[in-house]
Amino acid sequence: MFSIKRWWAIVLKEFLQLKRDRVTFAMMVVLPIIQLALFGFAINTDPKHLPTAVIVYDKSEFTRTFLASMQTSEYFAIDTRYDTPQSAQTALQRGEIQFILTIPSDFTQKLLRGEKPSLLLEADATDPVTVSIALASVQGIAEQVVKKDLKGSLTALWSQKEPFDVRVHRLYNPNGINQYNIIPGLMGTVMTMTLTMMTALAITRERERGTMENLLATPARPLEIMTGKIIPYVFIGLVQASLILFASHVVFGVPFNGSIPLVYMVALLFIAVNLTIGITISSLAQNMLQALQLTIFYFLPSILLSGFMFPFYGMPTWAQYIGQMLPLTYFNRLIRGIILKGNDFSMLWPNIWPLIIIALVMMTLAVRFYKKTLD
């Protein structure tokens, strides 16, 4: 018969195990708090304060009003560091800014003559969600300029429906196809999840299977063990990258504008980063359950704060700082830059060196926390 006493003894045993397993207990408390903070504060599908370079060749009250209205709309953050079209285009291609507004030298002259001049607004449309709402607000900004400055003798210009227009050029993804942004980012997400998890179980699996004693009895040094364990997974990561690249172009029609060797170089670096993170988790965890929990703890912010699912610039500043510590953030910029923009190595370097630093730090930590005993 069912015994309440025996049942209660099992319940108490489970509570005691949870009490002793501090990592599991911490995950049960910390993970919901992190999810609440990420979803409640960091995730925002209406990005604002997007960095915008302005190339001004005509400084008048009309252009000043237009720039002030852009700033007031909160969608555009005017950046005056770029004083030439070439420097602004380079920044746009690197992903440092989202928009370039060019005001031609004869804008005011044509406006006063009723010749309907145009402003040029170029947008990095690799992520259509990020720029679509901001671009939709441009028409309202132009109307504010008309109502504020075209008064008195200039009222006759109102006979035209639009005294001037803003021509929008969506670069790198002119049709705003969301798959062009999602599919390349999916490569990094898949490799982050699978490679980190597989290597996170590498050493804990040895402990639970009882083969760790044989490994410790060998003369192999910790660095040799760590690197030896991750090398087979490098080939798995390259196979995953190849399959996603093939499917993205053949099945989803994602254009490929860059260099294939650059793609594999970046993918290989990202694979190394994830494997070092996984082996570090494996060195810290006491068992496979802890390794899985720590992997989830790392993977959740990566997928939410890297710009894969939600616009990176839509997050608050503190969330962007966290995102800049995640390898997936840099890989998303790299792979999208190569595939959609055709970036070369010089354009990619600002996002390559952080991955190198992360890989070196993680491998150092893995060797540091590697235990040469079973205790």
mmCIF file of C-alpha atoms in Angstrom:
data_model
loop_
_atom_site.group_PDB
_atom_site.id
_atom_site.type_symbol
_atom_site.label_atom_id
_atom_site.label_comp_id
_atom_site.label_asym_id
_atom_site.label_seq_id
_atom_site.Cartn_x
_atom_site.Cartn_y
_atom_site.Cartn_z
ATOM 1 C CA MET A 1 0.000 0.000 0.000
ATOM 2 C CA PHE A 2 0.968 3.621 -0.503
ATOM 3 C CA SER A 3 2.849 4.871 2.566
ATOM 4 C CA ILE A 4 2.712 8.535 3.533
ATOM 5 C CA LYS A 5 5.841 8.108 5.659
ATOM 6 C CA ARG A 6 7.908 6.674 2.805
ATOM 7 C CA TRP A 7 6.518 9.285 0.426
ATOM 8 C CA TRP A 8 7.411 12.125 2.813
ATOM 9 C CA ALA A 9 10.925 10.712 3.228
ATOM 10 C CA ILE A 10 11.416 10.924 -0.565
ATOM 11 C CA VAL A 11 10.124 14.505 -0.577
ATOM 12 C CA LEU A 12 12.552 15.516 2.175
ATOM 13 C CA LYS A 13 15.418 13.821 0.325
ATOM 14 C CA GLU A 14 14.682 15.864 -2.814
ATOM 15 C CA PHE A 15 14.594 19.092 -0.825
ATOM 16 C CA LEU A 16 17.948 18.216 0.758
ATOM 17 C CA GLN A 17 19.451 17.553 -2.680
ATOM 18 C CA LEU A 18 18.186 20.888 -3.943
ATOM 19 C CA LYS A 19 19.673 22.594 -0.904
ATOM 20 C CA ARG A 20 23.064 20.999 -1.554
ATOM 21 C CA ASP A 21 22.950 21.751 -5.284
ATOM 22 C CA ARG A 22 23.422 25.509 -5.064
ATOM 23 C CA VAL A 23 23.735 26.008 -8.810
ATOM 24 C CA THR A 24 20.330 24.452 -9.474
ATOM 25 C CA PHE A 25 18.729 26.415 -6.662
ATOM 26 C CA ALA A 26 20.264 29.661 -7.918
ATOM 27 C CA MET A 27 19.052 28.972 -11.454
ATOM 28 C CA MET A 28 15.513 28.427 -10.174
ATOM 29 C CA VAL A 29 15.569 31.877 -8.579
ATOM 30 C CA VAL A 30 17.790 33.885 -10.908
ATOM 31 C CA LEU A 31 16.518 32.674 -14.278
ATOM 32 C CA PRO A 32 12.921 33.930 -13.825
ATOM 33 C CA ILE A 33 14.278 37.300 -12.666
ATOM 34 C CA ILE A 34 16.486 37.551 -15.758
ATOM 35 C CA GLN A 35 13.599 36.586 -18.033
ATOM 36 C CA LEU A 36 11.399 39.208 -16.400
ATOM 37 C CA ALA A 37 14.057 41.900 -16.818
ATOM 38 C CA LEU A 38 14.796 40.975 -20.433
ATOM 39 C CA PHE A 39 11.213 40.726 -21.613
ATOM 40 C CA GLY A 40 9.928 43.557 -19.479
ATOM 41 C CA PHE A 41 12.622 46.197 -19.955
ATOM 42 C CA ALA A 42 15.156 45.219 -22.628
ATOM 43 C CA ILE A 43 12.945 43.908 -25.428
ATOM 44 C CA ASN A 44 11.467 46.668 -27.565
ATOM 45 C CA THR A 45 10.081 46.288 -31.095
ATOM 46 C CA ASP A 46 9.843 50.076 -31.541
ATOM 47 C CA PRO A 47 13.514 51.126 -31.660
ATOM 48 C CA LYS A 48 14.324 54.777 -31.126
ATOM 49 C CA HIS A 49 17.403 56.991 -31.028
ATOM 50 C CA LEU A 50 18.859 55.280 -34.086
ATOM 51 C CA PRO A 51 22.277 56.737 -34.999
ATOM 52 C CA THR A 52 21.937 59.003 -38.039
ATOM 53 C CA ALA A 53 24.722 60.734 -39.938
ATOM 54 C CA VAL A 54 23.831 64.075 -41.519
ATOM 55 C CA ILE A 55 25.671 65.549 -44.499
ATOM 56 C CA VAL A 56 24.554 69.190 -44.721
ATOM 57 C CA TYR A 57 25.401 71.328 -47.749
ATOM 58 C CA ASP A 58 22.654 73.886 -47.127
ATOM 59 C CA LYS A 59 22.214 75.476 -43.703
ATOM 60 C CA SER A 60 18.967 77.433 -43.526
ATOM 61 C CA GLU A 61 15.999 77.769 -41.214
ATOM 62 C CA PHE A 62 14.182 75.060 -43.162
ATOM 63 C CA THR A 63 16.990 72.507 -42.864
ATOM 64 C CA ARG A 64 17.522 73.362 -39.193
ATOM 65 C CA THR A 65 13.816 72.835 -38.519
ATOM 66 C CA PHE A 66 13.884 69.497 -40.315
ATOM 67 C CA LEU A 67 16.872 68.276 -38.293
ATOM 68 C CA ALA A 68 15.306 69.499 -35.053
ATOM 69 C CA SER A 69 12.088 67.658 -35.910
ATOM 70 C CA MET A 70 14.025 64.474 -36.587
ATOM 71 C CA GLN A 71 15.700 64.772 -33.196
ATOM 72 C CA THR A 72 12.395 65.533 -31.471
ATOM 73 C CA SER A 73 10.727 62.472 -32.999
ATOM 74 C CA GLU A 74 13.166 60.342 -30.913
ATOM 75 C CA TYR A 75 13.590 57.906 -33.803
ATOM 76 C CA PHE A 76 16.774 59.568 -35.042
ATOM 77 C CA ALA A 77 19.874 60.431 -33.025
ATOM 78 C CA ILE A 78 21.828 62.962 -35.061
ATOM 79 C CA ASP A 79 25.536 62.092 -35.273
ATOM 80 C CA THR A 80 27.762 64.883 -36.582
ATOM 81 C CA ARG A 81 31.055 62.968 -36.595
ATOM 82 C CA TYR A 82 30.792 62.213 -40.294
ATOM 83 C CA ASP A 83 31.478 65.270 -42.447
ATOM 84 C CA THR A 84 31.984 63.543 -45.809
ATOM 85 C CA PRO A 85 29.767 61.124 -47.766
ATOM 86 C CA GLN A 86 32.600 58.583 -47.884
ATOM 87 C CA SER A 87 33.046 58.408 -44.104
ATOM 88 C CA ALA A 88 29.298 58.150 -43.591
ATOM 89 C CA GLN A 89 28.963 55.358 -46.168
ATOM 90 C CA THR A 90 31.777 53.443 -44.491
ATOM 91 C CA ALA A 91 30.084 53.781 -41.102
ATOM 92 C CA LEU A 92 26.777 52.616 -42.591
ATOM 93 C CA GLN A 93 28.426 49.578 -44.138
ATOM 94 C CA ARG A 94 30.096 48.683 -40.834
ATOM 95 C CA GLY A 95 26.790 48.980 -38.982
ATOM 96 C CA GLU A 96 27.893 51.903 -36.835
ATOM 97 C CA ILE A 97 24.946 54.042 -38.007
ATOM 98 C CA GLN A 98 21.496 53.248 -39.365
ATOM 99 C CA PHE A 99 20.764 56.273 -41.578
ATOM 100 C CA ILE A 100 22.489 58.910 -43.697
ATOM 101 C CA LEU A 101 20.591 62.120 -44.417
ATOM 102 C CA THR A 102 22.008 64.250 -47.237
ATOM 103 C CA ILE A 103 20.793 67.843 -47.678
ATOM 104 C CA PRO A 104 21.809 69.211 -51.116
ATOM 105 C CA SER A 105 23.345 72.665 -51.509
ATOM 106 C CA ASP A 106 20.419 74.061 -53.547
ATOM 107 C CA PHE A 107 17.631 72.766 -51.296
ATOM 108 C CA THR A 108 16.446 76.133 -49.931
ATOM 109 C CA GLN A 109 16.778 77.857 -53.281
ATOM 110 C CA LYS A 110 14.620 75.268 -55.031
ATOM 111 C CA LEU A 111 12.128 75.229 -52.157
ATOM 112 C CA LEU A 112 11.540 78.992 -52.396
ATOM 113 C CA ARG A 113 11.143 78.712 -56.160
ATOM 114 C CA GLY A 114 8.503 76.005 -55.755
ATOM 115 C CA GLU A 115 10.598 73.433 -57.582
ATOM 116 C CA LYS A 116 9.949 70.690 -55.020
ATOM 117 C CA PRO A 117 13.507 69.766 -53.936
ATOM 118 C CA SER A 118 14.405 66.418 -52.397
ATOM 119 C CA LEU A 119 16.330 65.230 -49.376
ATOM 120 C CA LEU A 120 18.077 61.879 -49.544
ATOM 121 C CA LEU A 121 17.695 59.461 -46.629
ATOM 122 C CA GLU A 122 19.710 56.253 -46.957
ATOM 123 C CA ALA A 123 18.895 53.419 -44.561
ATOM 124 C CA ASP A 124 20.678 50.226 -43.596
ATOM 125 C CA ALA A 125 17.722 47.921 -44.266
ATOM 126 C CA THR A 126 19.430 44.632 -43.444
ATOM 127 C CA ASP A 127 17.017 44.513 -40.483
ATOM 128 C CA PRO A 128 13.689 45.794 -41.881
ATOM 129 C CA VAL A 129 12.039 45.871 -38.456
ATOM 130 C CA THR A 130 14.602 48.300 -37.084
ATOM 131 C CA VAL A 131 14.193 50.966 -39.762
ATOM 132 C CA SER A 132 10.587 50.594 -40.926
ATOM 133 C CA ILE A 133 8.903 52.567 -38.143
ATOM 134 C CA ALA A 134 11.517 55.333 -38.273
ATOM 135 C CA LEU A 135 11.121 55.656 -42.046
ATOM 136 C CA ALA A 136 7.348 55.829 -41.673
ATOM 137 C CA SER A 137 7.755 58.892 -39.440
ATOM 138 C CA VAL A 138 9.670 60.892 -42.056
ATOM 139 C CA GLN A 139 6.536 62.098 -43.825
ATOM 140 C CA GLY A 140 5.173 63.505 -40.577
ATOM 141 C CA ILE A 141 8.481 65.277 -39.938
ATOM 142 C CA ALA A 142 8.304 66.950 -43.362
ATOM 143 C CA GLU A 143 4.762 68.140 -42.620
ATOM 144 C CA GLN A 144 5.963 69.735 -39.378
ATOM 145 C CA VAL A 145 8.543 71.766 -41.318
ATOM 146 C CA VAL A 146 5.868 72.928 -43.785
ATOM 147 C CA LYS A 147 3.507 74.059 -41.032
ATOM 148 C CA LYS A 148 6.206 75.823 -39.037
ATOM 149 C CA ASP A 149 8.236 77.677 -41.672
ATOM 150 C CA LEU A 150 6.080 78.097 -44.760
ATOM 151 C CA LYS A 151 4.038 81.046 -43.550
ATOM 152 C CA GLY A 152 3.214 84.547 -44.755
ATOM 153 C CA SER A 153 4.413 85.093 -48.296
ATOM 154 C CA LEU A 154 5.462 81.443 -48.484
ATOM 155 C CA THR A 155 1.937 80.189 -47.936
ATOM 156 C CA ALA A 156 1.509 79.941 -51.712
ATOM 157 C CA LEU A 157 3.824 76.939 -51.626
ATOM 158 C CA TRP A 158 1.061 75.102 -49.801
ATOM 159 C CA SER A 159 -0.812 74.879 -53.062
ATOM 160 C CA GLN A 160 1.493 71.986 -53.771
ATOM 161 C CA LYS A 161 0.680 68.905 -51.811
ATOM 162 C CA GLU A 162 4.322 68.467 -50.840
ATOM 163 C CA PRO A 163 6.664 71.476 -51.166
ATOM 164 C CA PHE A 164 9.594 69.046 -50.824
ATOM 165 C CA ASP A 165 9.999 65.329 -50.461
ATOM 166 C CA VAL A 166 12.339 62.886 -48.742
ATOM 167 C CA ARG A 167 13.618 60.162 -50.998
ATOM 168 C CA VAL A 168 14.308 56.977 -49.064
ATOM 169 C CA HIS A 169 16.850 54.449 -50.284
ATOM 170 C CA ARG A 170 16.728 51.108 -48.488
ATOM 171 C CA LEU A 171 20.218 49.719 -48.914
ATOM 172 C CA TYR A 172 21.269 46.044 -48.780
ATOM 173 C CA ASN A 173 17.660 44.834 -48.529
ATOM 174 C CA PRO A 174 15.563 47.147 -50.716
ATOM 175 C CA ASN A 175 12.446 44.977 -50.602
ATOM 176 C CA GLY A 176 12.495 44.671 -46.815
ATOM 177 C CA ILE A 177 12.455 40.858 -46.885
ATOM 178 C CA ASN A 178 12.747 39.669 -43.300
ATOM 179 C CA GLN A 179 14.310 36.310 -44.239
ATOM 180 C CA TYR A 180 17.404 38.154 -45.471
ATOM 181 C CA ASN A 181 17.989 39.246 -41.889
ATOM 182 C CA ILE A 182 16.761 36.171 -39.991
ATOM 183 C CA ILE A 183 18.424 33.350 -41.941
ATOM 184 C CA PRO A 184 22.054 34.576 -41.637
ATOM 185 C CA GLY A 185 21.479 35.274 -37.948
ATOM 186 C CA LEU A 186 20.042 31.793 -37.540
ATOM 187 C CA MET A 187 23.463 30.344 -38.340
ATOM 188 C CA GLY A 188 24.961 31.921 -35.236
ATOM 189 C CA THR A 189 22.004 30.961 -33.068
ATOM 190 C CA VAL A 190 22.155 27.293 -34.067
ATOM 191 C CA MET A 191 25.904 27.077 -33.511
ATOM 192 C CA THR A 192 25.635 28.874 -30.165
ATOM 193 C CA MET A 193 23.039 26.423 -28.896
ATOM 194 C CA THR A 194 24.504 23.156 -30.180
ATOM 195 C CA LEU A 195 28.247 23.717 -29.864
ATOM 196 C CA THR A 196 28.102 25.301 -26.424
ATOM 197 C CA MET A 197 25.856 22.551 -25.109
ATOM 198 C CA MET A 198 27.929 19.694 -26.544
ATOM 199 C CA THR A 199 31.206 20.966 -25.155
ATOM 200 C CA ALA A 200 29.597 21.966 -21.846
ATOM 201 C CA LEU A 201 28.910 18.263 -21.302
ATOM 202 C CA ALA A 202 32.402 17.130 -22.321
ATOM 203 C CA ILE A 203 34.088 16.968 -18.904
ATOM 204 C CA THR A 204 30.970 16.443 -16.789
ATOM 205 C CA ARG A 205 30.161 13.417 -18.966
ATOM 206 C CA GLU A 206 33.574 11.981 -18.093
ATOM 207 C CA ARG A 207 32.856 12.422 -14.387
ATOM 208 C CA GLU A 208 29.408 10.809 -14.494
ATOM 209 C CA ARG A 209 30.564 7.890 -16.636
ATOM 210 C CA GLY A 210 33.495 7.204 -14.320
ATOM 211 C CA THR A 211 36.143 7.684 -17.030
ATOM 212 C CA MET A 212 37.583 10.837 -15.495
ATOM 213 C CA GLU A 213 40.085 8.802 -13.457
ATOM 214 C CA ASN A 214 41.636 7.398 -16.626
ATOM 215 C CA LEU A 215 41.855 10.896 -18.101
ATOM 216 C CA LEU A 216 43.532 12.270 -14.979
ATOM 217 C CA ALA A 217 46.004 9.385 -14.972
ATOM 218 C CA THR A 218 47.357 10.411 -18.362
ATOM 219 C CA PRO A 219 50.279 12.881 -18.597
ATOM 220 C CA ALA A 220 48.142 15.238 -20.685
ATOM 221 C CA ARG A 221 48.121 18.855 -19.520
ATOM 222 C CA PRO A 222 44.844 20.778 -18.992
ATOM 223 C CA LEU A 223 45.334 22.873 -22.147
ATOM 224 C CA GLU A 224 45.953 19.701 -24.179
ATOM 225 C CA ILE A 225 42.811 18.088 -22.781
ATOM 226 C CA MET A 226 40.669 21.167 -23.405
ATOM 227 C CA THR A 227 41.796 21.751 -26.978
ATOM 228 C CA GLY A 228 41.721 18.034 -27.757
ATOM 229 C CA LYS A 229 38.116 17.777 -26.674
ATOM 230 C CA ILE A 230 36.883 20.703 -28.753
ATOM 231 C CA ILE A 231 38.621 19.941 -32.070
ATOM 232 C CA PRO A 232 36.044 17.314 -33.243
ATOM 233 C CA TYR A 233 33.246 19.795 -32.680
ATOM 234 C CA VAL A 234 34.948 22.319 -34.967
ATOM 235 C CA PHE A 235 34.116 20.095 -37.914
ATOM 236 C CA ILE A 236 30.527 19.748 -36.711
ATOM 237 C CA GLY A 237 30.225 23.521 -36.582
ATOM 238 C CA LEU A 238 31.612 23.894 -40.097
ATOM 239 C CA VAL A 239 29.103 21.334 -41.383
ATOM 240 C CA GLN A 240 26.264 23.253 -39.706
ATOM 241 C CA ALA A 241 27.476 26.527 -41.228
ATOM 242 C CA SER A 242 27.687 24.958 -44.692
ATOM 243 C CA LEU A 243 24.185 23.508 -44.498
ATOM 244 C CA ILE A 244 22.662 26.820 -43.400
ATOM 245 C CA LEU A 245 24.554 28.760 -46.078
ATOM 246 C CA PHE A 246 23.376 26.356 -48.766
ATOM 247 C CA ALA A 247 19.760 26.407 -47.589
ATOM 248 C CA SER A 248 19.709 30.188 -47.184
ATOM 249 C CA HIS A 249 20.700 30.741 -50.805
ATOM 250 C CA VAL A 250 18.910 27.841 -52.514
ATOM 251 C CA VAL A 251 15.748 27.519 -50.432
ATOM 252 C CA PHE A 252 15.182 31.051 -49.118
ATOM 253 C CA GLY A 253 16.847 33.021 -51.907
ATOM 254 C CA VAL A 254 19.087 35.084 -49.639
ATOM 255 C CA PRO A 255 21.573 36.972 -51.868
ATOM 256 C CA PHE A 256 25.275 36.336 -51.342
ATOM 257 C CA ASN A 257 27.366 39.451 -51.996
ATOM 258 C CA GLY A 258 30.526 38.649 -50.065
ATOM 259 C CA SER A 259 33.491 36.306 -49.976
ATOM 260 C CA ILE A 260 33.033 32.620 -49.132
ATOM 261 C CA PRO A 261 36.525 32.335 -47.524
ATOM 262 C CA LEU A 262 35.642 35.296 -45.289
ATOM 263 C CA VAL A 263 32.406 33.592 -44.249
ATOM 264 C CA TYR A 264 34.261 30.439 -43.231
ATOM 265 C CA MET A 265 36.983 32.412 -41.474
ATOM 266 C CA VAL A 266 34.396 34.255 -39.394
ATOM 267 C CA ALA A 267 32.430 31.054 -38.791
ATOM 268 C CA LEU A 268 35.575 29.247 -37.644
ATOM 269 C CA LEU A 269 36.372 32.037 -35.185
ATOM 270 C CA PHE A 270 32.812 32.015 -33.837
ATOM 271 C CA ILE A 271 32.909 28.217 -33.500
ATOM 272 C CA ALA A 272 36.110 28.512 -31.467
ATOM 273 C CA VAL A 273 34.513 31.114 -29.185
ATOM 274 C CA ASN A 274 31.459 28.948 -28.475
ATOM 275 C CA LEU A 275 33.566 25.864 -27.871
ATOM 276 C CA THR A 276 35.773 27.689 -25.375
ATOM 277 C CA ILE A 277 32.680 28.982 -23.573
ATOM 278 C CA GLY A 278 31.253 25.462 -23.492
ATOM 279 C CA ILE A 279 34.468 23.939 -22.160
ATOM 280 C CA THR A 280 34.607 26.654 -19.482
ATOM 281 C CA ILE A 281 31.075 25.756 -18.400
ATOM 282 C CA SER A 282 32.112 22.100 -18.355
ATOM 283 C CA SER A 283 35.041 22.927 -16.058
ATOM 284 C CA LEU A 284 32.810 24.838 -13.649
ATOM 285 C CA ALA A 285 29.853 22.403 -13.529
ATOM 286 C CA GLN A 286 29.849 19.460 -11.147
ATOM 287 C CA ASN A 287 27.413 17.342 -13.158
ATOM 288 C CA MET A 288 25.539 17.268 -16.468
ATOM 289 C CA LEU A 289 22.451 18.933 -15.021
ATOM 290 C CA GLN A 290 24.465 21.920 -13.875
ATOM 291 C CA ALA A 291 26.165 22.092 -17.267
ATOM 292 C CA LEU A 292 22.783 22.208 -19.035
ATOM 293 C CA GLN A 293 21.512 24.860 -16.643
ATOM 294 C CA LEU A 294 24.567 27.080 -17.161
ATOM 295 C CA THR A 295 24.246 26.630 -20.920
ATOM 296 C CA ILE A 296 20.637 27.825 -20.826
ATOM 297 C CA PHE A 297 21.703 30.709 -18.609
ATOM 298 C CA TYR A 298 24.195 31.750 -21.310
ATOM 299 C CA PHE A 299 21.998 31.011 -24.323
ATOM 300 C CA LEU A 300 18.914 32.971 -23.241
ATOM 301 C CA PRO A 301 20.558 36.435 -23.183
ATOM 302 C CA SER A 302 22.438 35.572 -26.373
ATOM 303 C CA ILE A 303 19.312 35.004 -28.403
ATOM 304 C CA LEU A 304 17.421 37.969 -26.911
ATOM 305 C CA LEU A 305 20.107 40.663 -26.655
ATOM 306 C CA SER A 306 22.252 40.009 -29.721
ATOM 307 C CA GLY A 307 19.990 41.621 -32.295
ATOM 308 C CA PHE A 308 18.840 38.277 -33.692
ATOM 309 C CA MET A 309 15.181 38.392 -32.636
ATOM 310 C CA PHE A 310 14.747 42.017 -31.616
ATOM 311 C CA PRO A 311 16.330 45.275 -32.853
ATOM 312 C CA PHE A 312 19.618 45.883 -31.045
ATOM 313 C CA TYR A 313 19.220 49.665 -31.037
ATOM 314 C CA GLY A 314 15.716 49.317 -29.621
ATOM 315 C CA MET A 315 17.078 48.083 -26.312
ATOM 316 C CA PRO A 316 17.982 50.422 -23.448
ATOM 317 C CA THR A 317 21.629 51.361 -23.016
ATOM 318 C CA TRP A 318 22.284 48.910 -20.176
ATOM 319 C CA ALA A 319 20.943 46.032 -22.280
ATOM 320 C CA GLN A 320 23.144 47.088 -25.210
ATOM 321 C CA TYR A 321 26.184 46.937 -22.923
ATOM 322 C CA ILE A 322 25.262 43.365 -22.007
ATOM 323 C CA GLY A 323 24.711 42.556 -25.671
ATOM 324 C CA GLN A 324 28.182 43.833 -26.519
ATOM 325 C CA MET A 325 29.660 41.173 -24.236
ATOM 326 C CA LEU A 326 27.953 38.354 -26.156
ATOM 327 C CA PRO A 327 29.754 36.688 -29.086
ATOM 328 C CA LEU A 328 26.513 36.258 -31.039
ATOM 329 C CA THR A 329 26.115 40.047 -31.272
ATOM 330 C CA TYR A 330 29.363 40.385 -33.183
ATOM 331 C CA PHE A 331 28.776 37.320 -35.320
ATOM 332 C CA ASN A 332 25.373 38.600 -36.435
ATOM 333 C CA ARG A 333 26.991 41.829 -37.604
ATOM 334 C CA LEU A 334 29.800 39.947 -39.315
ATOM 335 C CA ILE A 335 27.726 37.374 -41.186
ATOM 336 C CA ARG A 336 25.079 39.878 -42.281
ATOM 337 C CA GLY A 337 27.793 42.303 -43.317
ATOM 338 C CA ILE A 338 29.473 39.700 -45.520
ATOM 339 C CA ILE A 339 26.358 38.141 -47.054
ATOM 340 C CA LEU A 340 24.181 41.224 -47.546
ATOM 341 C CA LYS A 341 26.698 44.075 -47.812
ATOM 342 C CA GLY A 342 29.755 42.361 -49.262
ATOM 343 C CA ASN A 343 32.034 43.749 -46.535
ATOM 344 C CA ASP A 344 35.760 43.080 -46.762
ATOM 345 C CA PHE A 345 38.153 42.297 -43.905
ATOM 346 C CA SER A 346 38.808 45.952 -43.046
ATOM 347 C CA MET A 347 35.066 46.485 -42.578
ATOM 348 C CA LEU A 348 34.796 43.358 -40.431
ATOM 349 C CA TRP A 349 37.777 43.932 -38.125
ATOM 350 C CA PRO A 350 35.896 46.059 -35.501
ATOM 351 C CA ASN A 351 33.690 43.010 -34.855
ATOM 352 C CA ILE A 352 36.429 40.382 -35.215
ATOM 353 C CA TRP A 353 38.865 41.437 -32.489
ATOM 354 C CA PRO A 354 36.243 41.234 -29.680
ATOM 355 C CA LEU A 355 35.636 37.569 -30.606
ATOM 356 C CA ILE A 356 39.371 36.872 -30.401
ATOM 357 C CA ILE A 357 39.546 38.468 -26.943
ATOM 358 C CA ILE A 358 36.528 36.481 -25.717
ATOM 359 C CA ALA A 359 38.008 33.195 -26.985
ATOM 360 C CA LEU A 360 41.357 33.821 -25.239
ATOM 361 C CA VAL A 361 39.677 34.826 -21.972
ATOM 362 C CA MET A 362 37.365 31.807 -21.981
ATOM 363 C CA MET A 363 40.159 29.332 -22.687
ATOM 364 C CA THR A 364 42.237 30.869 -19.896
ATOM 365 C CA LEU A 365 39.314 30.470 -17.483
ATOM 366 C CA ALA A 366 38.705 26.899 -18.615
ATOM 367 C CA VAL A 367 42.325 25.928 -17.896
ATOM 368 C CA ARG A 368 42.227 27.857 -14.618
ATOM 369 C CA PHE A 369 39.126 26.051 -13.302
ATOM 370 C CA TYR A 370 40.033 22.619 -14.636
ATOM 371 C CA LYS A 371 40.285 20.262 -11.688
ATOM 372 C CA LYS A 372 43.072 17.695 -11.668
ATOM 373 C CA THR A 373 41.311 15.647 -8.992
ATOM 374 C CA LEU A 374 37.864 14.107 -8.639
ATOM 375 C CA ASP A 375 37.112 16.106 -5.443
#
